[in-house]
Amino acid sequence: VGGSSIRLPGQTSGKRVWRLQPNGTPDASFTAPDLDNQVYALLPADGGGLLIGGNFSTLNGQPALGVARLSATGTPDPTFASPTFQQYGEVSGLVLQTGDRLVAASNFGTINGQAVRSVVRFTPNGAPDPTFQLDPAVTTSPIYERPLVVEPGTDRILLTEYDHVQRLQPNGALDASFDDGAGADNQNSSFSSGLTRSVYQPDGKLLISGDFTRYNGVARTGLVRLTATGAVDPTFAPPVDSSYFVQDIQLLPNGSIAALYNDYNTQQLRWLDASGAPLAGFNGAAPLVGVLHILGLPDGTVLAGGAYTLGGILYQGTYKLTSTGTIDPSFGLDPSLRQSAITFTRQPDGKLLFRDGLTQGHRVRRLLPTGAVDAAFSPTEFGGGYIGDSEGPMVVQSTGKLVVGGGFNTVNGVLRPSLVRLLDIPTGLAADAPAARAFDVFPNPAHAALTLRRATAEGATATLVDVLGRPVRQWPLAAAAQQTVSLTGVPAGAYVVRIQGATGILTQRVVVE
């Protein structure tokens, strides 16, 4: 749990970091360190430790500007030398490359007396990694709004600025094979263009949404697709409507795109095909007005929350929509939740975490893939902050921990402002026991290729998922009992193969060497 001030019952002052037991009570084996300012980012480290990032300058009275590592008991890790920065070192982004290599974005200035730029990779002991050098040709803002994204299946890093994306090689060198030219601009506004989301397609192309009317000089309103080289894809031409920007996009398995448009007054869902054209079968190719939240699902449907009218019927709450504009009855949300627009986070096993608005605050609950409330999940209540607040990010870690952020002050009645991590949230990454296996993977460990052998010969989609739950590769499977797929370009590491078919979702662990 990280934040600005976390005060436990009976205490007169708070700490910046605490660890909770699975039931939400404080972990007595964890000694909270003294930090002089807020913690914004948390990452699990080897051996049960914790990497923290924020705008603090001291840890237990010793210099630790922006980045530090704690042991499993909460004490400063003596093997990690917290870097010292020339100036205020607010860390705005943390990602991990393979081998547990930490990459951070901030306005460092200098680290340990060494001049550095906005993106730095650290060795396991906390020193700047000399094998990673941000290319001098890379243009950067002091702090990125969405600073770092690791490209699926590679260690290349995508930097997203307000109006540009740039791609780095794993060592920090500018990837000369990717250039988005002039980037985004908005001819209808005096304000800078803003990019809201970037999503990689399985073919390596990149979908980018935001508030712009042109991208690299090409007319594109709020949504553009770039090729693997960064050029605007001329085969993708979404609707032109300069009064709206694109707030969110969800890429679906068949290549279609659910796009959430916003004009600062109303929001609407537009379902586009792979070329960017509105699907004729969805709401007559017209926007569906009143949709506030969207989540794409592996079966090609979309969970849509809000208040909208389909076929002359007003729907309030969250429903499962098909690409033909009908309500999928296989998802039956509890009637008590129908009146709320709910933001969902999907676990790899298909279960759905969501935030249910209360009179003052909200609670995190979980649904089964059918929409029924998961009785095995104990709800966690978040109080204070904004009335009915049910916004903010939720991230499921592969270790079984759920990180929740938002405008709350308390968690289950205990002061825990803004950011908290909950334990023992199964993510679905654990493979079935050998006795219950429905398919085999071999060889395991694998190298250049992997063979999948299933008991049922049916068409399906196989996805290779890394330990953070990110899709790395996706393969269509024919109606055959056995099929071999390529692992070319997949970094060494532990993965899960997930097969989505008509009979459900199956998973198996695999190691790539």
XYZ file of C-alpha atoms in Angstrom, residues 1 23 45 51 91 116 143 153 197 200 211 220 228 259 263 396 409 412 419 435 457:
21
model
C 0.000 0.000 0.000
C -7.721 -10.076 4.988
C 11.073 -7.213 -6.373
C 10.627 -1.210 -5.407
C 9.226 9.135 -10.723
C 21.212 11.393 -17.096
C 7.834 13.810 -17.212
C 7.036 -9.966 -27.087
C -4.189 5.363 -25.296
C -0.540 -2.954 -30.119
C -7.539 14.609 -29.135
C -7.314 11.552 -38.709
C 5.352 -1.111 -37.525
C -13.959 3.204 -29.624
C -17.049 15.803 -26.756
C -4.081 -7.329 -11.255
C -9.530 7.936 1.939
C -12.490 -1.200 5.136
C -3.579 3.835 -3.417
C -4.738 -34.625 -13.741
C -10.524 -30.645 -32.338
